[in-house]
mmCIF file of C-alpha atoms and ligand atoms in Angstrom:
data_model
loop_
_atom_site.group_PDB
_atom_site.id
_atom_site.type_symbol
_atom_site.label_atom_id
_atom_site.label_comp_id
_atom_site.label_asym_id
_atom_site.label_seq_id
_atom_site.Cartn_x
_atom_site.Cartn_y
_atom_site.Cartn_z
ATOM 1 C CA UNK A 1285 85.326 79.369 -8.267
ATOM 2 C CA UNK A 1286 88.501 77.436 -6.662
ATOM 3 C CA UNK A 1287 88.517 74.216 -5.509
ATOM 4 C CA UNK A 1288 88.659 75.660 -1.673
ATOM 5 C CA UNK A 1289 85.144 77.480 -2.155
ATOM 6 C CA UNK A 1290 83.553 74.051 -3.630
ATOM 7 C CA UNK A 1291 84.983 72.926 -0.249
ATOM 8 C CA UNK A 1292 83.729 75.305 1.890
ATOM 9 C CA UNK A 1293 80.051 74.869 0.059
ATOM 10 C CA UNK A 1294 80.263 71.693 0.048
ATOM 11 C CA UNK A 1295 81.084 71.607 3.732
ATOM 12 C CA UNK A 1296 77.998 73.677 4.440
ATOM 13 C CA UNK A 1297 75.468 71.858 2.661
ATOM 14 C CA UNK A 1298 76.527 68.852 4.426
ATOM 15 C CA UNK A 1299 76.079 70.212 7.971
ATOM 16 C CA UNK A 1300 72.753 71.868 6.394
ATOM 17 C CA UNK A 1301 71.344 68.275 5.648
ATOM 18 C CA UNK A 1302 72.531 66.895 8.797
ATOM 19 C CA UNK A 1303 70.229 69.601 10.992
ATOM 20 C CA UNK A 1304 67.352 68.833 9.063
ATOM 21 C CA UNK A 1305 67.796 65.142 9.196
ATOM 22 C CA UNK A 1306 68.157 65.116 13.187
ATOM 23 C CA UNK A 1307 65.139 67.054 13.329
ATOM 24 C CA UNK A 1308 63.163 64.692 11.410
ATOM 25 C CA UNK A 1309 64.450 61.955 13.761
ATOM 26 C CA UNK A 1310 63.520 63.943 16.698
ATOM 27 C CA UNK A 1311 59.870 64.160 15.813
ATOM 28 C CA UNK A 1312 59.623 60.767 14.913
ATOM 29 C CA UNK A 1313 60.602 59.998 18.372
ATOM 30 C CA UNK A 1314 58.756 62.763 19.854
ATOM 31 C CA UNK A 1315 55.770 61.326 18.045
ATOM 32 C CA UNK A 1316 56.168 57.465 18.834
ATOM 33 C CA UNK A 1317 56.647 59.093 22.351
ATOM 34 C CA UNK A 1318 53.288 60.783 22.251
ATOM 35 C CA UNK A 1319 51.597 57.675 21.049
ATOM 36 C CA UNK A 1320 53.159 54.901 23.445
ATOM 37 C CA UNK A 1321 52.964 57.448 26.923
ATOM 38 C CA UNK A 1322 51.152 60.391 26.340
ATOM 39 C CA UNK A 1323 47.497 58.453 25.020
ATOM 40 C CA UNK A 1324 47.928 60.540 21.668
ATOM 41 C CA UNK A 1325 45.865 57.946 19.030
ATOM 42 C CA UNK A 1326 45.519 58.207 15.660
ATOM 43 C CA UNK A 1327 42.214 59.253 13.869
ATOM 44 C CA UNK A 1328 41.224 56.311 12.113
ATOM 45 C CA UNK A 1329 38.773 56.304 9.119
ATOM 46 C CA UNK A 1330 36.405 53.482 10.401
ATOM 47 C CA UNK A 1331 33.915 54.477 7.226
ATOM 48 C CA UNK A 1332 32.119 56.864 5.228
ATOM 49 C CA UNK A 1333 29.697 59.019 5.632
ATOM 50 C CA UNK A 1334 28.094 60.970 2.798
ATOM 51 C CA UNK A 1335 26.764 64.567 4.247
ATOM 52 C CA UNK A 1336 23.699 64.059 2.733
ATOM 53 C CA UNK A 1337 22.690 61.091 4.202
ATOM 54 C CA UNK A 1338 23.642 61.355 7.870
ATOM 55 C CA UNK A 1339 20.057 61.327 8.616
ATOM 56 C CA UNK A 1340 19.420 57.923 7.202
ATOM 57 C CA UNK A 1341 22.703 56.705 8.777
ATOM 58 C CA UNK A 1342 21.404 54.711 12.267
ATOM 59 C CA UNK A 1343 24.959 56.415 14.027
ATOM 60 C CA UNK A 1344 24.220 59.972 13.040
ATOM 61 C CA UNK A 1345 20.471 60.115 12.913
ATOM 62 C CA UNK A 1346 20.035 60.830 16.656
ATOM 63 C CA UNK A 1347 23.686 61.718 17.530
ATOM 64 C CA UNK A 1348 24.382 62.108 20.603
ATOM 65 C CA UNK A 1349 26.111 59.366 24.140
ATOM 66 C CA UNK A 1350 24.656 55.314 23.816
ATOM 67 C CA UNK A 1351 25.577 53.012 26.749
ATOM 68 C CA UNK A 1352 27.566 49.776 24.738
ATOM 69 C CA UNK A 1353 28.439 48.150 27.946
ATOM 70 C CA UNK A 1354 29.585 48.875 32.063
ATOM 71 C CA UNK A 1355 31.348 51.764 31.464
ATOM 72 C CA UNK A 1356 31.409 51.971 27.699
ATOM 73 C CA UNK A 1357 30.101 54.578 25.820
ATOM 74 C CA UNK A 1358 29.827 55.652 21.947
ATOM 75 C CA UNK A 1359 29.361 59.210 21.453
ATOM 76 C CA UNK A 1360 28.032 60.572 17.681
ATOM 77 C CA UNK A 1361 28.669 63.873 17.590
ATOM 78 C CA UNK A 1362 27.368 65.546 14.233
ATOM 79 C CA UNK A 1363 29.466 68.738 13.495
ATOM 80 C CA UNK A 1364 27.678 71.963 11.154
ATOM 81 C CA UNK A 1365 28.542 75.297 10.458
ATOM 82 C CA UNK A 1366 29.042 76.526 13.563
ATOM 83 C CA UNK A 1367 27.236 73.946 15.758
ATOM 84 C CA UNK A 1368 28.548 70.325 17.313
ATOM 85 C CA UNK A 1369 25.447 68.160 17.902
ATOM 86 C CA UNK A 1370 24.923 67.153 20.614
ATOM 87 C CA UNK A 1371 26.181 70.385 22.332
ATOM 88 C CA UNK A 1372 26.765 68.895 25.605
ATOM 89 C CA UNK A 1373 27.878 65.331 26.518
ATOM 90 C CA UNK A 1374 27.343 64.201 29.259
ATOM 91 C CA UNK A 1375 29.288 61.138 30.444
ATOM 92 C CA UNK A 1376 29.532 59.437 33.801
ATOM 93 C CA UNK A 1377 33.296 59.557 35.622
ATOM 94 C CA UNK A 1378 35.690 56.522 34.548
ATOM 95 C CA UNK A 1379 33.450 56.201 31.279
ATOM 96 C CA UNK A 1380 35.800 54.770 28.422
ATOM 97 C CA UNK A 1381 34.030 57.074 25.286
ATOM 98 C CA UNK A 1382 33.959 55.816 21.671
ATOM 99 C CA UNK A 1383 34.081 58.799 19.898
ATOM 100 C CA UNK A 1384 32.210 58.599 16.041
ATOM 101 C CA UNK A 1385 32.406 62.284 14.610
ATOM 102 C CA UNK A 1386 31.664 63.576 11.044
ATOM 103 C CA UNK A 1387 30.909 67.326 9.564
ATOM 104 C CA UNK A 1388 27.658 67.868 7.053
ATOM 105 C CA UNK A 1389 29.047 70.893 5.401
ATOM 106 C CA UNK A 1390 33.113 71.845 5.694
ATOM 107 C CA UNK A 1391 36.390 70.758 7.572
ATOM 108 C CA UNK A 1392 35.835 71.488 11.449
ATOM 109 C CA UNK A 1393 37.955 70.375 14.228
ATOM 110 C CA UNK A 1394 36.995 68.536 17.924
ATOM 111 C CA UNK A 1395 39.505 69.211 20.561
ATOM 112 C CA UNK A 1396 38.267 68.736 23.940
ATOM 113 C CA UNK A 1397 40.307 71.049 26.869
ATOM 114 C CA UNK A 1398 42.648 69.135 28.912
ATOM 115 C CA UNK A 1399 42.529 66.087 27.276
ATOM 116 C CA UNK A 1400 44.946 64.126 23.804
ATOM 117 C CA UNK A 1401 41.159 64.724 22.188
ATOM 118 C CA UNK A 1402 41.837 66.687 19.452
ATOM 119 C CA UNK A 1403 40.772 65.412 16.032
ATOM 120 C CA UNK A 1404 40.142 66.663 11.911
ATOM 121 C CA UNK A 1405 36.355 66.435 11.405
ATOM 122 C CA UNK A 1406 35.930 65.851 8.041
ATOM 123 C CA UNK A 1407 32.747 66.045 5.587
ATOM 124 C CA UNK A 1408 32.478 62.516 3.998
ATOM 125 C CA UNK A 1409 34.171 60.691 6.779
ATOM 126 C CA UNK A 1410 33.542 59.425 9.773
ATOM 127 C CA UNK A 1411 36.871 60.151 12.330
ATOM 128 C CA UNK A 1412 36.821 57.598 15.695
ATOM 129 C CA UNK A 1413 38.927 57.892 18.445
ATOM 130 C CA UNK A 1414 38.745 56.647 22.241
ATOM 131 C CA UNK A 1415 39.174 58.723 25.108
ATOM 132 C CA UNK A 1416 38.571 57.865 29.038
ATOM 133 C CA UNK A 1417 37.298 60.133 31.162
ATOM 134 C CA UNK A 1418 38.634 59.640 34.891
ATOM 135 C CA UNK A 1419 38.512 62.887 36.232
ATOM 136 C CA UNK A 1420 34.992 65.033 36.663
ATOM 137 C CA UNK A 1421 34.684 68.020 35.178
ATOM 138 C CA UNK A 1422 33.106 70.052 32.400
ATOM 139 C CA UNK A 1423 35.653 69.801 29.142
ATOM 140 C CA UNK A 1424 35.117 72.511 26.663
ATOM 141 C CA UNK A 1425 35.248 71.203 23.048
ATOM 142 C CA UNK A 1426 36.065 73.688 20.482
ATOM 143 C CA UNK A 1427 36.348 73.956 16.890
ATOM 144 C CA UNK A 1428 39.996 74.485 15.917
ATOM 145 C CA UNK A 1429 39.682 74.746 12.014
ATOM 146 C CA UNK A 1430 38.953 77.768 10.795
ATOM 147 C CA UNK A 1431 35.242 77.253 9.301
ATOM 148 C CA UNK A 1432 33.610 80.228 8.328
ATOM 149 C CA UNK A 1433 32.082 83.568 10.167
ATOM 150 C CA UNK A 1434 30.746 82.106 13.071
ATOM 151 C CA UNK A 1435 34.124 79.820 13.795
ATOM 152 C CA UNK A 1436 34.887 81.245 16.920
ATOM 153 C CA UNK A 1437 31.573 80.445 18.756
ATOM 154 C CA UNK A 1438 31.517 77.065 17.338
ATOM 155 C CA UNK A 1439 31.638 75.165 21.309
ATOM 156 C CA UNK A 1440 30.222 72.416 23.317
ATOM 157 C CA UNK A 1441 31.284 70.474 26.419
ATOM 158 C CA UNK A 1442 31.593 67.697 27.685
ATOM 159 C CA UNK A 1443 30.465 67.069 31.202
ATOM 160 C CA UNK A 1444 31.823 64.294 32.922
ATOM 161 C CA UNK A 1445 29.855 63.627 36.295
ATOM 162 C CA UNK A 1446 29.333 61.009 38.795
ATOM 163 C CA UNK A 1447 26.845 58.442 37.968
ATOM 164 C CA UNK A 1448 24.983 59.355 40.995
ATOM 165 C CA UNK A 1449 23.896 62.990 39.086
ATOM 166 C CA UNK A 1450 24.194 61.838 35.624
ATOM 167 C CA UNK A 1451 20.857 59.577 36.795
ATOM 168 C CA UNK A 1452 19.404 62.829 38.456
ATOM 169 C CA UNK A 1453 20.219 65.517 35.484
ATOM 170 C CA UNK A 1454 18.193 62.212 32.971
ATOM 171 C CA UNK A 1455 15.089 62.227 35.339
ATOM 172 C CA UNK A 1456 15.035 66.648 35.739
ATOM 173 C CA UNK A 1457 12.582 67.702 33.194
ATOM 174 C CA UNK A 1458 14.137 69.690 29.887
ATOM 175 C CA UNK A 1459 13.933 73.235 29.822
ATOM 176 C CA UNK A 1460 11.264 74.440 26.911
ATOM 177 C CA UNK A 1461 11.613 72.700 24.315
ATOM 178 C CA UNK A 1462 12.040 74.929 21.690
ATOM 179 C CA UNK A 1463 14.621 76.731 24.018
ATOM 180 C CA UNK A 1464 16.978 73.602 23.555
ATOM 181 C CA UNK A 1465 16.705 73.074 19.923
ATOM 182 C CA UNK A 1466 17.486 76.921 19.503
ATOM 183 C CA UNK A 1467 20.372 76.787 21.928
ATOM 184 C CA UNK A 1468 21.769 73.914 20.526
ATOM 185 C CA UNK A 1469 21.370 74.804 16.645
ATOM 186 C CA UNK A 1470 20.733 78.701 16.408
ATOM 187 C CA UNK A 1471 22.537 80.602 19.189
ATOM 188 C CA UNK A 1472 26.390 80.149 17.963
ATOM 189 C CA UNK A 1473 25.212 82.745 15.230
ATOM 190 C CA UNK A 1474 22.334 84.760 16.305
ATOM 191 C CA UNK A 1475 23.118 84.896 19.983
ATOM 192 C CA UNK A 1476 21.257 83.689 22.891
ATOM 193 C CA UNK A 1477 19.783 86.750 23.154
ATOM 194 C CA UNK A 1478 18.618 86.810 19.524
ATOM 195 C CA UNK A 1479 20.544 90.360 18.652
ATOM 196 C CA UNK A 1480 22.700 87.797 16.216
ATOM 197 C CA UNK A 1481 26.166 90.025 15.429
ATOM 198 C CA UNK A 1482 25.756 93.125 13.157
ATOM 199 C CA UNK A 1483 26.701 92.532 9.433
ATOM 200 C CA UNK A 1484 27.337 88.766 10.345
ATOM 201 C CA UNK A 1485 24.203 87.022 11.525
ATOM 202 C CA UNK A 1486 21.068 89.147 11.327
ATOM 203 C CA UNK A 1487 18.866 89.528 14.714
ATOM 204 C CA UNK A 1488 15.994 87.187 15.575
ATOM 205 C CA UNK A 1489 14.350 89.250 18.560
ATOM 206 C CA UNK A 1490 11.222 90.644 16.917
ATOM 207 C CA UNK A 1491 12.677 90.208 13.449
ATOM 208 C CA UNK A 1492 11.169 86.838 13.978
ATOM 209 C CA UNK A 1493 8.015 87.733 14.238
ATOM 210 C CA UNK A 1494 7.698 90.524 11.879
ATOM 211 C CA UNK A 1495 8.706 88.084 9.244
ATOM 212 C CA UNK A 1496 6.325 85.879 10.185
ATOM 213 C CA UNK A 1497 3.013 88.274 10.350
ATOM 214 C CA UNK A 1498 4.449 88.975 6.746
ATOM 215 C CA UNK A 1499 4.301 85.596 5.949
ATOM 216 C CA UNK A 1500 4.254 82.666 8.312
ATOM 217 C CA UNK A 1501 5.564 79.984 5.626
ATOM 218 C CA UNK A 1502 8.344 82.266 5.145
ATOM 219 C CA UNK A 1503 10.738 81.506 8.466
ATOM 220 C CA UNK A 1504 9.427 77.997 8.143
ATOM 221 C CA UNK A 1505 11.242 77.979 4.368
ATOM 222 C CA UNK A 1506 14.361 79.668 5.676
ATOM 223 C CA UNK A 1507 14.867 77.038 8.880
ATOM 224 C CA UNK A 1508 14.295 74.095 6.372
ATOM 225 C CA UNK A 1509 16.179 74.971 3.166
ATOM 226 C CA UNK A 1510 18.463 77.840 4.632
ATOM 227 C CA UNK A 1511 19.256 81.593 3.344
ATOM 228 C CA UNK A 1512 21.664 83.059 0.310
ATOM 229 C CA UNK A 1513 21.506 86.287 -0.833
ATOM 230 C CA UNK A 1514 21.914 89.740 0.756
ATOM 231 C CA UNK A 1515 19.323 90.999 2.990
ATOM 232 C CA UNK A 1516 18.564 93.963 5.105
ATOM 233 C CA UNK A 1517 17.511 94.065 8.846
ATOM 234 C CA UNK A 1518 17.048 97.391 10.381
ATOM 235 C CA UNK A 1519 19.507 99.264 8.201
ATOM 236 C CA UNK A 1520 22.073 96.812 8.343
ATOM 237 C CA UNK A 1521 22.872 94.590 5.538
ATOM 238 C CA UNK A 1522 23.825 91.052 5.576
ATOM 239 C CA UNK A 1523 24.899 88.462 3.091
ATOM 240 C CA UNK A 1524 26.318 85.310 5.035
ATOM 241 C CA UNK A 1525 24.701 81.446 4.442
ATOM 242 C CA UNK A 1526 22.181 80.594 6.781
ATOM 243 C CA UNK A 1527 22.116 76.480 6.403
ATOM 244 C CA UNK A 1528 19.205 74.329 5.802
ATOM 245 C CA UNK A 1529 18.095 72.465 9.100
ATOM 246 C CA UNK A 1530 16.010 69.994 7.232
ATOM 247 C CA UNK A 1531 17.483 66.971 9.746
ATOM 248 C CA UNK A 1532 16.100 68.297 12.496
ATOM 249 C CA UNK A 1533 12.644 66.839 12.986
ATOM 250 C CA UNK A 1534 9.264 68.300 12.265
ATOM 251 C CA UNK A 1535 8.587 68.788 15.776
ATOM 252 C CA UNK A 1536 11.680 70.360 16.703
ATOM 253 C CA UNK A 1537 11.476 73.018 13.658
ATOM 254 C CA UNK A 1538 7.782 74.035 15.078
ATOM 255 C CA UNK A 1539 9.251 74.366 18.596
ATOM 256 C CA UNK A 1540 12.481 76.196 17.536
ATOM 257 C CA UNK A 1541 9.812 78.357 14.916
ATOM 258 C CA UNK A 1542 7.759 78.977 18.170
ATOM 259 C CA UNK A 1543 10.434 80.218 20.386
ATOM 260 C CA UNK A 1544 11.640 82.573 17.921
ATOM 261 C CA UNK A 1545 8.628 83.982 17.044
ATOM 262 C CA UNK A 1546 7.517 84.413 20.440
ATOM 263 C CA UNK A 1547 10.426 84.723 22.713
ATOM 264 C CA UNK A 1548 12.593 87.995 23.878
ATOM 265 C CA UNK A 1549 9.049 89.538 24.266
ATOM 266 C CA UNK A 1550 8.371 89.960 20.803
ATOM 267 C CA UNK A 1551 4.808 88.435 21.011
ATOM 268 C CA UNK A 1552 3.309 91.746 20.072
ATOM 269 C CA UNK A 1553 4.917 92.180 16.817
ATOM 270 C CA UNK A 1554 3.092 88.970 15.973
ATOM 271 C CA UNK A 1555 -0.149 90.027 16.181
ATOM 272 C CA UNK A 1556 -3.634 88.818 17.872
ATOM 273 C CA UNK A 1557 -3.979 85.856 17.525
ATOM 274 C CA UNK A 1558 -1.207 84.225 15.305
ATOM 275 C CA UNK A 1559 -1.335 80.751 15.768
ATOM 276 C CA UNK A 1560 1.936 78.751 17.130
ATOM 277 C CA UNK A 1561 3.258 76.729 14.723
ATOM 278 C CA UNK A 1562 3.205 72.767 13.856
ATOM 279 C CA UNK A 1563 4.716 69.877 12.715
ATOM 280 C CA UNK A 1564 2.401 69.213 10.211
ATOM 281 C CA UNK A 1565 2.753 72.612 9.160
ATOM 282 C CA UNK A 1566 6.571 71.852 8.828
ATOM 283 C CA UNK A 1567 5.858 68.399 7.040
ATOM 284 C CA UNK A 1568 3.804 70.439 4.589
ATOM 285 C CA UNK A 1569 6.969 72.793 3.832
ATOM 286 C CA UNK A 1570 9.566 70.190 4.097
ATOM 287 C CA UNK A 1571 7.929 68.628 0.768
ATOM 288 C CA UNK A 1572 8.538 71.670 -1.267
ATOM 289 C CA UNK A 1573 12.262 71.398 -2.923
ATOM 290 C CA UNK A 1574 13.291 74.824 -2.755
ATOM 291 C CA UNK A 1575 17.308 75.869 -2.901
ATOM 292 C CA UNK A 1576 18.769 78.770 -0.712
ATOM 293 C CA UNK A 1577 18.213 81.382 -3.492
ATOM 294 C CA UNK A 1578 14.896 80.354 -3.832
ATOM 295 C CA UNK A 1579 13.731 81.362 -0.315
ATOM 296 C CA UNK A 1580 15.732 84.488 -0.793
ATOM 297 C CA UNK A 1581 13.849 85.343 -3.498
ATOM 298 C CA UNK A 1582 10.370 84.398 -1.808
ATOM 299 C CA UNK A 1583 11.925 87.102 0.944
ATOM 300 C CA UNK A 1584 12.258 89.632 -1.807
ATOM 301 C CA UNK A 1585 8.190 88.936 -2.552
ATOM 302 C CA UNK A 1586 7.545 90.034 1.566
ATOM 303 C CA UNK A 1587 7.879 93.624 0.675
ATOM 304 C CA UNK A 1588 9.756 94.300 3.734
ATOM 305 C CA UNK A 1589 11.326 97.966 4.280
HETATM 306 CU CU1 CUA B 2107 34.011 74.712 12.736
HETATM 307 CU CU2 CUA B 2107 35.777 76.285 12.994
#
């Protein structure tokens, strides 16, 4: 090579490093932009939060909106494969939010619609962020990590109301009980109209129930210490994770067991007179330390099919 092609290379490389340098200046800019104008924040990692003991944490043990002050709000929002609880927030127009959000199994993502809201949730830590919310509306939060199966139905809201009707919608009485613990926990997978999505997440509508003629401790096993190993349901096989709901309390497990077995008008497959479940019935369960691939083997012993 002559001295005029080391030129010409040389020459090249130099303008190459140049382009790439003035586009790492740009986004600097364009970030410090976004942070002093656009109300972009960064996540901060206020603390931990082991996955395991969310319950016992006093933030993520009832997550959900607390009143701090006029107009202040921290909101705990627990995130699970494929579930953000609570599912809905509901928060009064002008209401400055505190946002507290950690995941119990793998990385999700919160990123509320229309808003600089979008933020890593990450198992293990505990991401907080502020946000106010001065226009009404309903904000749909999604998941934008890719998490698993179910990813794509993994949704809440946020509805942002005058105070006026945020008072009203505290006073209306809840819709059946075990109705809003399965909407809130179950339906992102098997559907609000329990046919769950073939080969993904088996159906609940009279599945439910023939399970639990078979065996009533059975479902009760499987909502408490979740599902591994392939099964079959009506032809179809499945072998996805169904995930231990063991913080959800006794009482909501019997309601959500309840529903299950009883709604989408599968009451006959239960039999005469099958009696609802309880939460001492759960308690009972919720002592035994079984693993997912123990309660898939205690399916094998049903002799279903
Ligand atoms: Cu959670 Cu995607």
């Amino acid at each position: 090579m002559d001295h005029e092609q080391h030129e010409a290379i040389a020459r090249w490389e130099r303008r190459w490093l140049s382009v790439a340098g003035l586009m790492s200046l740009a986004f600097v800019i364009l970030i410090t932009i976004a942070l002093a104008t656009e109300g972009t924040h960064i996540a901060q990692r206020s603390s931990r939060a082991a996955p395991a003991q969310l319950t016992s944490l006093e933030l993520f043990a009832n997550p959900g909106v607390t009143a701090l002050g006029p107009g202040r709000y921290r909101v705990a929002v627990v995130a699970q494969s494929f579930t953000f609880t609570p599912s809905e927030i509901r928060l009064p127009v002008g209401a400055e939010a505190e946002f507290y959000l950690t995941s119990r199994d793998v990385l999700h993502g919160f990123q509320i619609q229309s808003t600089a809201v979008n933020v890593e949730v990450i198992p293990g830590e505990v991401s907080y962020l502020r946000y106010t919310f001065d226009q009404p509306g309903e904000y749909r939060v999604s998941c934008n990590e890719y998490c698993g199966i179910g990813h794509q139905n993994m949704i809440a809201k946020v509805s942002v109301v005058p105070s006026s009707q945020l008072a009203q919608a505290e006073a209306a009485p809840a819709a059946a009980p075990g109705e809003a613990v399965f909407t809130a926990n179950c339906a992102a997978c098997h559907q609000a109209n329990g046919q769950g999505v073939p080969g993904a997440f088996p159906p609940l509508a009279g599945h439910a129930a023939d399970l639990a003629a078979a065996d009533r401790s059975y479902p009760l096993a499987v909502v408490l210490h979740g599902l591994q190993g392939p099964i079959s349901v009506a032809g179809t096989t499945y072998n996805g994770v169904m995930p231990a709901w063991g913080q959800l309390s006794d009482e909501q497990i019997a309601e959500v067991l309840n529903y299950i077995t009883t709604g989408w008008d599968s009451e006959a497959a239960l039999g005469e007179g099958f009696a609802p479940y309880t939460a001492d019935e759960v308690a009972v369960e919720r002592a035994n330390a079984r693993t997912p691939t123990d309660v898939h083997a205690l399916r094998e012993q049903l002799g279903l099919e």
